[in-house]
PDB file of C-alpha atoms and ligand atoms in Angstrom:
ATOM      1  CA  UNK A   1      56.229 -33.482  74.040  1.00  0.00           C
ATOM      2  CA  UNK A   2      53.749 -31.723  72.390  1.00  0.00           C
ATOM      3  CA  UNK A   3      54.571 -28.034  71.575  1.00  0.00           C
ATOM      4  CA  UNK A   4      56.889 -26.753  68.897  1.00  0.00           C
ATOM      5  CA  UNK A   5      57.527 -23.025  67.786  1.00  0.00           C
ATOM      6  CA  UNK A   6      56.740 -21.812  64.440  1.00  0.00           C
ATOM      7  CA  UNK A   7      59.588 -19.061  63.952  1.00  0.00           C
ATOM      8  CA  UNK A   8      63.106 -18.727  62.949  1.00  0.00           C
ATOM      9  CA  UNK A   9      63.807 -16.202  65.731  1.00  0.00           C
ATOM     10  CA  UNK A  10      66.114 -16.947  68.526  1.00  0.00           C
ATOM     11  CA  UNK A  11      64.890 -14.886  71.175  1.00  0.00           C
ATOM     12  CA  UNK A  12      61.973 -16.386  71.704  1.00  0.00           C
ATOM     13  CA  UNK A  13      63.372 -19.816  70.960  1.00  0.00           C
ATOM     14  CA  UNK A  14      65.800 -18.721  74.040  1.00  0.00           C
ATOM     15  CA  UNK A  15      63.193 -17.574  75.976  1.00  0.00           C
ATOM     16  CA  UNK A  16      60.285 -20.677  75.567  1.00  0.00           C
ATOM     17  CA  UNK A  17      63.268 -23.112  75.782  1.00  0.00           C
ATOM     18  CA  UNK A  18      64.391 -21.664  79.392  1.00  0.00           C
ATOM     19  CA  UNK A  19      60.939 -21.819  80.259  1.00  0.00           C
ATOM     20  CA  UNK A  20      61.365 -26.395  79.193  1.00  0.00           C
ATOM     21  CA  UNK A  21      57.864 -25.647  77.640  1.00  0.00           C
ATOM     22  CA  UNK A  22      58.293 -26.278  73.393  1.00  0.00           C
ATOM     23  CA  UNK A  23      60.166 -29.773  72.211  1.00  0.00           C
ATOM     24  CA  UNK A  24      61.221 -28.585  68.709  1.00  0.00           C
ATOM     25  CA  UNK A  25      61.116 -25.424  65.959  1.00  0.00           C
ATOM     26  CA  UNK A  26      59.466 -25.352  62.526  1.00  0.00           C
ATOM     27  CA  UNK A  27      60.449 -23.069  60.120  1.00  0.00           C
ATOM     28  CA  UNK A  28      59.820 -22.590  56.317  1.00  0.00           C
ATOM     29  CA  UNK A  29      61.409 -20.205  53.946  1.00  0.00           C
ATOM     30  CA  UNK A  30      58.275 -17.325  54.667  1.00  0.00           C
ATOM     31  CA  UNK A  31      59.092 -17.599  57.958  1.00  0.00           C
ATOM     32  CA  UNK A  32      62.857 -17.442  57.711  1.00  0.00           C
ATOM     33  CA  UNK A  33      62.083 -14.269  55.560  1.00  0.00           C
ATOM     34  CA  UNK A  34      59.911 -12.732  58.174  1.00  0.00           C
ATOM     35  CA  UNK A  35      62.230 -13.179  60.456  1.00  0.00           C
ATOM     36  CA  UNK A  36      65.067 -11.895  59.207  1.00  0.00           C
ATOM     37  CA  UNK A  37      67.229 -13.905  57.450  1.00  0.00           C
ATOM     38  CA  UNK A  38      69.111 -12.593  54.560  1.00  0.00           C
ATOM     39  CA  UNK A  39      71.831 -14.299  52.469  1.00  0.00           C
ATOM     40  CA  UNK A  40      70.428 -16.969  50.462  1.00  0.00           C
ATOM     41  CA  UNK A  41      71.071 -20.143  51.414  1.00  0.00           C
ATOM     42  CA  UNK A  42      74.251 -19.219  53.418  1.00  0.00           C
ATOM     43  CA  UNK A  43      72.029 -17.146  55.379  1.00  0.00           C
ATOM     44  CA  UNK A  44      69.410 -20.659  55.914  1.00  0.00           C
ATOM     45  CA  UNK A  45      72.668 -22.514  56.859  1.00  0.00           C
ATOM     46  CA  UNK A  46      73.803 -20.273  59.250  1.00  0.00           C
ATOM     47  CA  UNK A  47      70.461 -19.530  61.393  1.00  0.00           C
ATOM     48  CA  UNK A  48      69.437 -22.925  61.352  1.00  0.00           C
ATOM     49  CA  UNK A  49      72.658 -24.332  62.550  1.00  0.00           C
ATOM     50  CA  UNK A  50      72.180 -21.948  65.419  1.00  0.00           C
ATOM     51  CA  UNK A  51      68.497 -23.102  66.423  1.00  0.00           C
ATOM     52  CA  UNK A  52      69.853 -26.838  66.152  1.00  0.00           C
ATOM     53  CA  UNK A  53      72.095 -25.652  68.390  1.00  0.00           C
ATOM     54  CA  UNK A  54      70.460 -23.934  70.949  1.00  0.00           C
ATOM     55  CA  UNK A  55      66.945 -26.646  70.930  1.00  0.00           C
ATOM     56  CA  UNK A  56      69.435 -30.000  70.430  1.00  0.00           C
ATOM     57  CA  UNK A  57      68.416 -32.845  70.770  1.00  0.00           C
ATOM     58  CA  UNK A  58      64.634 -31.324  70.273  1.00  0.00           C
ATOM     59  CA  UNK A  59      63.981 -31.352  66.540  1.00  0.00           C
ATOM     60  CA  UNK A  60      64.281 -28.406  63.894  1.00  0.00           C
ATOM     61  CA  UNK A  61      62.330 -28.516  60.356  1.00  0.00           C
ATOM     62  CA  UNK A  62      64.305 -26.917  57.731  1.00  0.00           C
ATOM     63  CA  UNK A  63      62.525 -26.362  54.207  1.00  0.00           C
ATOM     64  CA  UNK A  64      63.985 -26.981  51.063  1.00  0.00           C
ATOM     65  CA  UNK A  65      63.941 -24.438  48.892  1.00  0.00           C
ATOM     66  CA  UNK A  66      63.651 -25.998  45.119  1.00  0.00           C
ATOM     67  CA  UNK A  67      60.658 -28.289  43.908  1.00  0.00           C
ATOM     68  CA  UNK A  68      63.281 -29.781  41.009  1.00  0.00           C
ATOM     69  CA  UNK A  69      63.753 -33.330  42.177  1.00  0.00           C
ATOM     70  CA  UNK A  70      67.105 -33.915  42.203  1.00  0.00           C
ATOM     71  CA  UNK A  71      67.997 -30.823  43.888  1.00  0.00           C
ATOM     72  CA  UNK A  72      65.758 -31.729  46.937  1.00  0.00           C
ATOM     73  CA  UNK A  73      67.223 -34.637  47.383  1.00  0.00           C
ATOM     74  CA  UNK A  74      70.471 -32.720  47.211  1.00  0.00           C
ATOM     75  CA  UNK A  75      69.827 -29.890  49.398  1.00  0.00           C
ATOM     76  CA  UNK A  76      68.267 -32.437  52.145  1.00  0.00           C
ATOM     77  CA  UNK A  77      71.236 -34.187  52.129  1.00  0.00           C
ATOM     78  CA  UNK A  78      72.848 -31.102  53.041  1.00  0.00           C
ATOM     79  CA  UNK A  79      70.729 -30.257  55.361  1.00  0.00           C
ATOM     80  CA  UNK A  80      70.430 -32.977  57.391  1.00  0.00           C
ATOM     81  CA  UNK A  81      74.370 -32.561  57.443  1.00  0.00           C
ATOM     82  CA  UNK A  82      74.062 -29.425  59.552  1.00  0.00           C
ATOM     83  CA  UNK A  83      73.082 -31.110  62.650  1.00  0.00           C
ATOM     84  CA  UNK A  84      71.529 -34.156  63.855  1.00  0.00           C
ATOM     85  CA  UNK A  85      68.556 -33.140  64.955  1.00  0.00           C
ATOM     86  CA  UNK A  86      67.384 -31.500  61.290  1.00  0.00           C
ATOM     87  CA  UNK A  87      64.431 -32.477  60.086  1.00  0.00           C
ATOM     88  CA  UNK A  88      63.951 -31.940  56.027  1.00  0.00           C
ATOM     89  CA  UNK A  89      60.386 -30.209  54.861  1.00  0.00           C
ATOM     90  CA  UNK A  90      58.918 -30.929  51.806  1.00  0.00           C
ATOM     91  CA  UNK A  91      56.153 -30.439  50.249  1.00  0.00           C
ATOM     92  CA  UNK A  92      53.461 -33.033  49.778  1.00  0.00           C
ATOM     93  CA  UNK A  93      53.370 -31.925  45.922  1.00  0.00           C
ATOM     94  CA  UNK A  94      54.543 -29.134  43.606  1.00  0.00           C
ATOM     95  CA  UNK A  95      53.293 -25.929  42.751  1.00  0.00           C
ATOM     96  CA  UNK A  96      51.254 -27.051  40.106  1.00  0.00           C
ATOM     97  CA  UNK A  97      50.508 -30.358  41.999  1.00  0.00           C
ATOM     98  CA  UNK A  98      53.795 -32.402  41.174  1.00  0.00           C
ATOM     99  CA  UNK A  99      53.349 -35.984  42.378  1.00  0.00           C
ATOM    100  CA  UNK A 100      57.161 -36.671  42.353  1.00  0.00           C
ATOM    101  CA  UNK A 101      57.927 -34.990  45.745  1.00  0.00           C
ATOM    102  CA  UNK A 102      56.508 -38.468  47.739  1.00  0.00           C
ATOM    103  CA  UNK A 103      59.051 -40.212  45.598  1.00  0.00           C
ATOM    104  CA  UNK A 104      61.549 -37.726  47.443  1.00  0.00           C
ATOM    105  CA  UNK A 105      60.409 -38.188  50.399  1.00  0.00           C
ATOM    106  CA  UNK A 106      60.667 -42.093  50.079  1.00  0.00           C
ATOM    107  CA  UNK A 107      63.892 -41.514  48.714  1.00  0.00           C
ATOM    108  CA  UNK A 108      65.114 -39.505  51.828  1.00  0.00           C
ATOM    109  CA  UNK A 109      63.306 -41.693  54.374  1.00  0.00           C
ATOM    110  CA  UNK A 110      64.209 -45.002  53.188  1.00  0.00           C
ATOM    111  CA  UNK A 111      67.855 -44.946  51.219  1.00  0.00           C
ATOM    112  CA  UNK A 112      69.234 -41.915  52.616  1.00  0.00           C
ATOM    113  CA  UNK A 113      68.281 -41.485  56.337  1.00  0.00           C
ATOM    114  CA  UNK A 114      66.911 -37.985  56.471  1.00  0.00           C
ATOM    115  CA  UNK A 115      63.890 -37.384  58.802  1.00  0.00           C
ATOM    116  CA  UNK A 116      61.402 -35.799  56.161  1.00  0.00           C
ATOM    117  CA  UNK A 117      58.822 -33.320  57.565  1.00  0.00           C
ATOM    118  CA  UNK A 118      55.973 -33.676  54.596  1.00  0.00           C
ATOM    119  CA  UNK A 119      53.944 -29.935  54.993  1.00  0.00           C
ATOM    120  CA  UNK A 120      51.780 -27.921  53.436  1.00  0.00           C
ATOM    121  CA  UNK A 121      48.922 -30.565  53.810  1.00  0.00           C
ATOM    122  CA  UNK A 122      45.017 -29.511  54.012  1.00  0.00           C
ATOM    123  CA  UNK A 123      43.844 -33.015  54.366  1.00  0.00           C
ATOM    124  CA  UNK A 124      43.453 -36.275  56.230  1.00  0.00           C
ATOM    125  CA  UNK A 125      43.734 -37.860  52.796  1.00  0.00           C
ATOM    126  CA  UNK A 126      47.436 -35.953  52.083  1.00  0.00           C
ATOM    127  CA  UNK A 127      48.269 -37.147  55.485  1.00  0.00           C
ATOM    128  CA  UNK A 128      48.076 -40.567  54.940  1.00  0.00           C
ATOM    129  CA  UNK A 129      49.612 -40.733  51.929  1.00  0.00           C
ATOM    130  CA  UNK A 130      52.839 -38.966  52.897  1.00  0.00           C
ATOM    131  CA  UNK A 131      52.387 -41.126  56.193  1.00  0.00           C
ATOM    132  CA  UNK A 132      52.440 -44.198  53.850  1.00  0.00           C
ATOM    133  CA  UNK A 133      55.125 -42.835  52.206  1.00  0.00           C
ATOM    134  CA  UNK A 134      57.602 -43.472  55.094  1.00  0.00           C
ATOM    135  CA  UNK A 135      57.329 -39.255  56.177  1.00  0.00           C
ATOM    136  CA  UNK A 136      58.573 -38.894  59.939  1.00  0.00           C
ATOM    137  CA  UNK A 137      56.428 -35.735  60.642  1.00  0.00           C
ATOM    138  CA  UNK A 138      53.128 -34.971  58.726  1.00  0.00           C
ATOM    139  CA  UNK A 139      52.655 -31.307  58.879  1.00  0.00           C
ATOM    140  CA  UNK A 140      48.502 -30.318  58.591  1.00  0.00           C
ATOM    141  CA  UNK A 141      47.732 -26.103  58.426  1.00  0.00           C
ATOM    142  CA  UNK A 142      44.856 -26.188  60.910  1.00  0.00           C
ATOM    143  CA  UNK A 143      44.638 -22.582  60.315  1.00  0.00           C
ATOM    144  CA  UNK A 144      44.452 -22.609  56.497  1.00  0.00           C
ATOM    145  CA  UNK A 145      41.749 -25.182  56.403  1.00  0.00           C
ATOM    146  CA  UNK A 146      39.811 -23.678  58.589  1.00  0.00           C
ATOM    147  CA  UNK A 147      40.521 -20.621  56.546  1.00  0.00           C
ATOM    148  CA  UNK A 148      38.846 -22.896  53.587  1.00  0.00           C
ATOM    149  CA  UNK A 149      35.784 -22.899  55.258  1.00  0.00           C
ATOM    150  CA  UNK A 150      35.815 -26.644  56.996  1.00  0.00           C
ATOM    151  CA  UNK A 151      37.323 -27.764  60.392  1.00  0.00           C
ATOM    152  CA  UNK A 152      40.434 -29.012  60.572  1.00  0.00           C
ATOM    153  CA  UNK A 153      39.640 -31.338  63.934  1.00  0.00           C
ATOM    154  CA  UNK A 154      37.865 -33.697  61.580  1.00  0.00           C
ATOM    155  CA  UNK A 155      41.299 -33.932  59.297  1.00  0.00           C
ATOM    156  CA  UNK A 156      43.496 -34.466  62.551  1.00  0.00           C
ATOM    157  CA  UNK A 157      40.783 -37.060  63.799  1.00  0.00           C
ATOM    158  CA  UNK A 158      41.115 -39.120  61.269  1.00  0.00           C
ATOM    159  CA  UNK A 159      44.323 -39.139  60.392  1.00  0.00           C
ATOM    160  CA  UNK A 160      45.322 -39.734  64.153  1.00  0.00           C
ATOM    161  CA  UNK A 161      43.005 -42.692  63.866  1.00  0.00           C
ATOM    162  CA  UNK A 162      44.789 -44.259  60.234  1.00  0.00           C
ATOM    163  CA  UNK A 163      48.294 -43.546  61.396  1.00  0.00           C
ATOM    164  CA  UNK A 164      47.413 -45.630  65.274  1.00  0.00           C
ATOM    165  CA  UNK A 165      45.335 -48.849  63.124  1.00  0.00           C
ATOM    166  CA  UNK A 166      48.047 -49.158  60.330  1.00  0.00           C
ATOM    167  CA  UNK A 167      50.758 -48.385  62.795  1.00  0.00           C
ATOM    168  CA  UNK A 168      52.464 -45.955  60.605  1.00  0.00           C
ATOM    169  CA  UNK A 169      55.544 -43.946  62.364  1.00  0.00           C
ATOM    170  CA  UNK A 170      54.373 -40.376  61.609  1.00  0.00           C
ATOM    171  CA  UNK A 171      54.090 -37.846  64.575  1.00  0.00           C
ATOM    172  CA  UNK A 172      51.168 -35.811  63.242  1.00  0.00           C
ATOM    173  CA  UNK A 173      52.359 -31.886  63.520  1.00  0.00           C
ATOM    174  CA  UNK A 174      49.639 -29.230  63.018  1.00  0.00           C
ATOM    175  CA  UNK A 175      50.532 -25.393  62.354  1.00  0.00           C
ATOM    176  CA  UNK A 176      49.528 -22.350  60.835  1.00  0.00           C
ATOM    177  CA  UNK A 177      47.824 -21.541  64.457  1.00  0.00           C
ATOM    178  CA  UNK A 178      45.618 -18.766  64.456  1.00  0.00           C
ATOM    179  CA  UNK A 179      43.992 -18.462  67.992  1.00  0.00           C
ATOM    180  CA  UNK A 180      45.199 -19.382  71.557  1.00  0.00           C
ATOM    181  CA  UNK A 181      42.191 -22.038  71.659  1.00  0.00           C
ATOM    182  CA  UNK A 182      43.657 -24.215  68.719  1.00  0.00           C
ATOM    183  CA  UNK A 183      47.099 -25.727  70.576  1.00  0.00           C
ATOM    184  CA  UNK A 184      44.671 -27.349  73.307  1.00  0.00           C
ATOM    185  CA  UNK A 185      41.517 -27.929  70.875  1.00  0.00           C
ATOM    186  CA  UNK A 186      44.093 -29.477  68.252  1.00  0.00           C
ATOM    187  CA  UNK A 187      45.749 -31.744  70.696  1.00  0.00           C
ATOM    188  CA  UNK A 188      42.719 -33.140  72.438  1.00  0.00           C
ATOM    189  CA  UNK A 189      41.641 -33.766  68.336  1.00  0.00           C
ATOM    190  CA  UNK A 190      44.370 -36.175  68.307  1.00  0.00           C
ATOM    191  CA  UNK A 191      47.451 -33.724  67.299  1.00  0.00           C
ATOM    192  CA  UNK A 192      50.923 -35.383  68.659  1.00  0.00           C
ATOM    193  CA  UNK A 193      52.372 -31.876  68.231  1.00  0.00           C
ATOM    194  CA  UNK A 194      51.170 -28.176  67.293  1.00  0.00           C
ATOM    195  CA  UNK A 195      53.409 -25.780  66.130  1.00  0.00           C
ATOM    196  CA  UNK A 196      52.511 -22.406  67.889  1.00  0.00           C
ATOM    197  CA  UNK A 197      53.549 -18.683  67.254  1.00  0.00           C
ATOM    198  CA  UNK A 198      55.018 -17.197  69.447  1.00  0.00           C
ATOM    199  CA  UNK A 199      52.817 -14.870  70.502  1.00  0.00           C
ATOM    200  CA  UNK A 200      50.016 -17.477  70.965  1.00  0.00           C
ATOM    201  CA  UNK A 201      52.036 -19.136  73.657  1.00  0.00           C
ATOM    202  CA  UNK A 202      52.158 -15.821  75.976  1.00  0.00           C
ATOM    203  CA  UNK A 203      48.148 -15.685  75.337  1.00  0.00           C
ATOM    204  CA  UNK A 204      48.027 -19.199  76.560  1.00  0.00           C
ATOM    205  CA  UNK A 205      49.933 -18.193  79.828  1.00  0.00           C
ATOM    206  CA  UNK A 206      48.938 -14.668  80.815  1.00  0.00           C
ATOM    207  CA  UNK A 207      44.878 -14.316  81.626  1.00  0.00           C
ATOM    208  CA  UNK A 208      43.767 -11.119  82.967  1.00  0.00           C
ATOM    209  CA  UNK A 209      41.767 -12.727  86.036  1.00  0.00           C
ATOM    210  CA  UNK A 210      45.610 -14.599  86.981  1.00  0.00           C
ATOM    211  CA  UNK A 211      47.058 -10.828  86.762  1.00  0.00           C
ATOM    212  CA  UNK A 212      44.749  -9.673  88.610  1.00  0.00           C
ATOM    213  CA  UNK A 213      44.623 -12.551  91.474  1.00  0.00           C
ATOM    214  CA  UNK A 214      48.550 -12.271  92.059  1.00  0.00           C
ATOM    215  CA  UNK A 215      48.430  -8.412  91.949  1.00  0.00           C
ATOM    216  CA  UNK A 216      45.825  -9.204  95.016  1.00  0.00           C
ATOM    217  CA  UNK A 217      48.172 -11.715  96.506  1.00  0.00           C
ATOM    218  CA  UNK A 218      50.894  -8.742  96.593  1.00  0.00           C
ATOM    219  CA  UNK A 219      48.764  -6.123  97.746  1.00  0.00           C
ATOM    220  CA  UNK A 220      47.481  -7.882 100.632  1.00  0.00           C
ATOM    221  CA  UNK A 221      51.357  -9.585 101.164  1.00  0.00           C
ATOM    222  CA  UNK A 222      52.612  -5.980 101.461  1.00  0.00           C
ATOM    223  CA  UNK A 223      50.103  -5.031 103.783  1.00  0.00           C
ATOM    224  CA  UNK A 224      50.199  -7.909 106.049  1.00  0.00           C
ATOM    225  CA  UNK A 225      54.151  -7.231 106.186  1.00  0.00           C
ATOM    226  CA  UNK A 226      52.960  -3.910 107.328  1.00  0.00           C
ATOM    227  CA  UNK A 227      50.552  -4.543 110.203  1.00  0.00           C
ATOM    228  CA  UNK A 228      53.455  -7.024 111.280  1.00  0.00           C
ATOM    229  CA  UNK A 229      55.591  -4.243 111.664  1.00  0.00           C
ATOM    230  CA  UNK A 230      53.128  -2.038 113.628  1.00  0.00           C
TER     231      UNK A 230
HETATM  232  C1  LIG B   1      54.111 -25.256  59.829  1.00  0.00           C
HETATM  233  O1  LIG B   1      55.021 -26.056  59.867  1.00  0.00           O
HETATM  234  C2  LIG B   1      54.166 -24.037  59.005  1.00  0.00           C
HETATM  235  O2  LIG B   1      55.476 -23.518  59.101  1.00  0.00           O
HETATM  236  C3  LIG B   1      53.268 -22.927  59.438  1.00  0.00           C
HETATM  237  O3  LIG B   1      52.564 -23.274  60.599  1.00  0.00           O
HETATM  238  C4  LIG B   1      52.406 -22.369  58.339  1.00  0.00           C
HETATM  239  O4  LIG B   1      51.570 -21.406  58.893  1.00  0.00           O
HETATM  240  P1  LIG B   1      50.835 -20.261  58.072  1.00  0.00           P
HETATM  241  O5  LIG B   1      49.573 -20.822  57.530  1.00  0.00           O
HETATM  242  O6  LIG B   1      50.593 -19.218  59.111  1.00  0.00           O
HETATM  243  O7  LIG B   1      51.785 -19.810  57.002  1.00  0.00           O
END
């Protein structure tokens, strides 16, 4: 299923889940933030456990929130303890471009059985590597690269086209949507998933021309039910 929501807040996790439409939540700590979680890390347990909840057995991507390398394996550990369905983020490197995070991510994958969600990629070439790596979910930020100045449908091309010829497990994921037009342009590219704001769902629904064709429908309804009672 191909759409996930990018936000940590439960209404409209309530309300696109009713509607059977997204198949998972992603959320990283600047989301979480936006959002309104406070508390630290008690506060990151305690939302999280309730979108688990409320999208199980549909997939949630927690981040962690440390790039020391121990203490990511730790905390996805933990994580992954929360609830089934949680999927563990991590970076593809560190800040400073830290190559020990795919070790992590091996780690996670292959000894400890945590689903690892590799994000914060700009490139076909990250992809694969975190794909090679054993990485469940390889998150690409459409948005960002395009943001950079090149087009991110060549990245999710080609990585669509490596991960289907080597036969590599990873669902590609791509986020940091900006317009309405990049959840259908992204998936036709080869996306397996995008992961949409909500607000970029509604402007996928509602057109004005379908507003104003069932406002018609209504008018004329109401006024046949008229002349019927005449
Ligand atoms: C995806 O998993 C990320 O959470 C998100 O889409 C990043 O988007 P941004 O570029 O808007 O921060």
């Amino acid at each position: 299923m191909p759409i996930f929501l990018d936000t940590g807040k439960i209404a409209e996790i309530e309300k696109y889940m009713k509607m059977g439409i997204i198949s998972g939540v992603t959320t990283n700590p600047t989301i979480l933030l936006k959002d309104g979680v406070t508390g630290g890390m008690e506060g990151i347990k305690e939302r999280s456990i309730q979108i688990a909840k409320l999208i199980h057995p549909y997939p949630l991507s927690v981040e962690v929130t440390t790039n020391e390398k121990e203490k990511m394996v730790e905390q996805a550990k933990a994580f992954s303890q929360w609830s089934d369905n949680i999927v563990v983020k991590i970076t593809i490197h560190g800040p400073n471009g830290e190559m020990e995070n795919l070790e992590v991510i091996h780690e996670l994958e292959t000894k400890h059985n945590v689903r690892v969600n590799v994000t914060a990629m700009m490139s076909a070439q990250q992809c694969l590597i975190a794909a090679l790596a054993g990485a469940s979910y390889v998150s690409l930020f459409g948005g960002r690269v395009n943001n950079m100045g090149y087009n991110c449908i060549d990245e999710i091309k080609k990585t669509r086209q490596l991960i289907d010829v080597l036969n590599l497990k990873a669902k590609i994921i791509i986020g940091s949507t900006r317009e309405v037009l990049n959840v259908i342009e992204w998936l036709v590219a080869g996306a397996h998933i995008v992961t949409v704001v909500p607000n970029l769902i509604e402007g996928m629904i509602v057109h004005p021309y379908s507003k104003e064709t069932v406002q018609q429908f209504l008018r004329d309804a109401a006024r046949a039910e008229q002349l019927l009672n005449q």
